[in-house]
Short mmCIF file of C-alpha atoms in Angstrom, two decimals:
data_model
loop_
_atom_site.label_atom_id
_atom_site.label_comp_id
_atom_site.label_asym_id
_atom_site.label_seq_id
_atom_site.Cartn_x
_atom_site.Cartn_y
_atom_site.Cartn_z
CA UNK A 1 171.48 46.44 44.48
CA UNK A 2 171.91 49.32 41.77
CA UNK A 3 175.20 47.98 40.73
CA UNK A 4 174.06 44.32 40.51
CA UNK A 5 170.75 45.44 38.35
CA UNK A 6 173.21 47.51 36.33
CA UNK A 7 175.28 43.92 36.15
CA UNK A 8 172.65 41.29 35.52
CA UNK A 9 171.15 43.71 32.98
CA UNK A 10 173.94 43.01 30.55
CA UNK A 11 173.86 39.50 31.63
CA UNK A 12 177.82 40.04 32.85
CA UNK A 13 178.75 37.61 36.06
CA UNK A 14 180.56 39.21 38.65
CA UNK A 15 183.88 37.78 37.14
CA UNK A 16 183.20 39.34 33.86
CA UNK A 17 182.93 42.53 35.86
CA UNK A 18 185.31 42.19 38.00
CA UNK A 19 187.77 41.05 34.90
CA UNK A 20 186.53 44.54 33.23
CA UNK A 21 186.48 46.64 35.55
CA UNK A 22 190.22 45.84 36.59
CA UNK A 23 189.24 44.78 40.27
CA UNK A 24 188.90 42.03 42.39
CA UNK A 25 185.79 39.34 42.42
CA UNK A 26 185.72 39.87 45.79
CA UNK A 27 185.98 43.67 45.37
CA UNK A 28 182.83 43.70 43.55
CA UNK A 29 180.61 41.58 45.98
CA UNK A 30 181.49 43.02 48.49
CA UNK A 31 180.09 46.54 46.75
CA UNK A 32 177.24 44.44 45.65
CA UNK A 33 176.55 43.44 48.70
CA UNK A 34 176.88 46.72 50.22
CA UNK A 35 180.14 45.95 52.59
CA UNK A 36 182.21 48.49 51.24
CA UNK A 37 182.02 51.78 49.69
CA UNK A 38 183.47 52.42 46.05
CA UNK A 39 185.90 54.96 46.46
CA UNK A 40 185.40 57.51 43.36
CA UNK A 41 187.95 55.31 41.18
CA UNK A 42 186.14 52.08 41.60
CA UNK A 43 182.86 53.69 40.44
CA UNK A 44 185.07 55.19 37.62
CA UNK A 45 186.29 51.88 36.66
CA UNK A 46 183.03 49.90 37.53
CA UNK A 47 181.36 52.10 35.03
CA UNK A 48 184.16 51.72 32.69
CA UNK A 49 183.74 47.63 33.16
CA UNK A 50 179.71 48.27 32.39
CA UNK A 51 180.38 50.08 29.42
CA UNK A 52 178.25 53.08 30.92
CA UNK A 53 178.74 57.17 31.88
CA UNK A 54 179.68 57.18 35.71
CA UNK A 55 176.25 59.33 36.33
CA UNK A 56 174.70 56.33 35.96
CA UNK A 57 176.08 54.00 38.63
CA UNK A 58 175.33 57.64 40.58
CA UNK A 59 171.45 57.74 39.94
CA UNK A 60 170.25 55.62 42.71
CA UNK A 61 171.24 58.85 44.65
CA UNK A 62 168.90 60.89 42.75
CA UNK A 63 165.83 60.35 44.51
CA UNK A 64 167.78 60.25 48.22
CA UNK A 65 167.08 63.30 50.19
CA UNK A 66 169.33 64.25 53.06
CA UNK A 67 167.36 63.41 56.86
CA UNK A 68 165.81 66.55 57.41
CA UNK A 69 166.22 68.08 54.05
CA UNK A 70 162.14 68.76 53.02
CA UNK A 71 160.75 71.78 51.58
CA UNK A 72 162.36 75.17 52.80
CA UNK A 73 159.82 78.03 53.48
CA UNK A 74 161.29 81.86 54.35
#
């Protein structure tokens, strides 16, 4: 969903992406649409086809926590 908001944002279709970002339509819906997982080139070249740093597309991560991973006390 972060890569579509990131998408419809600058009003691109997912052919315009997909035409920018040197990949596949299908490539990109299926990231969309969270059947595959970008290997670190695609998010390098999906950011390049959004114009945008690649920390960006990485954000969503930000607030993620890994299972288990709450405060640590000594």
């Amino acid at each position: 969903m972060h890569l579509r908001r990131l998408r419809e944002a600058q009003e691109l279709t997912l052919e315009e992406l997909a035409e920018r970002s040197g990949m596949s339509f299908r490539g990109v819906v299926y990231i969309e649409h969270g059947h595959r997982n970008p290997s670190l080139t695609t998010l390098l070249n999906l950011a390049r086809g959004l114009q945008i740093p690649p920390s960006v597309l990485l954000r969503v991560f930000d607030d993620v926590q890994p299972e288990g991973a709450g405060s640590v006390t000594s």
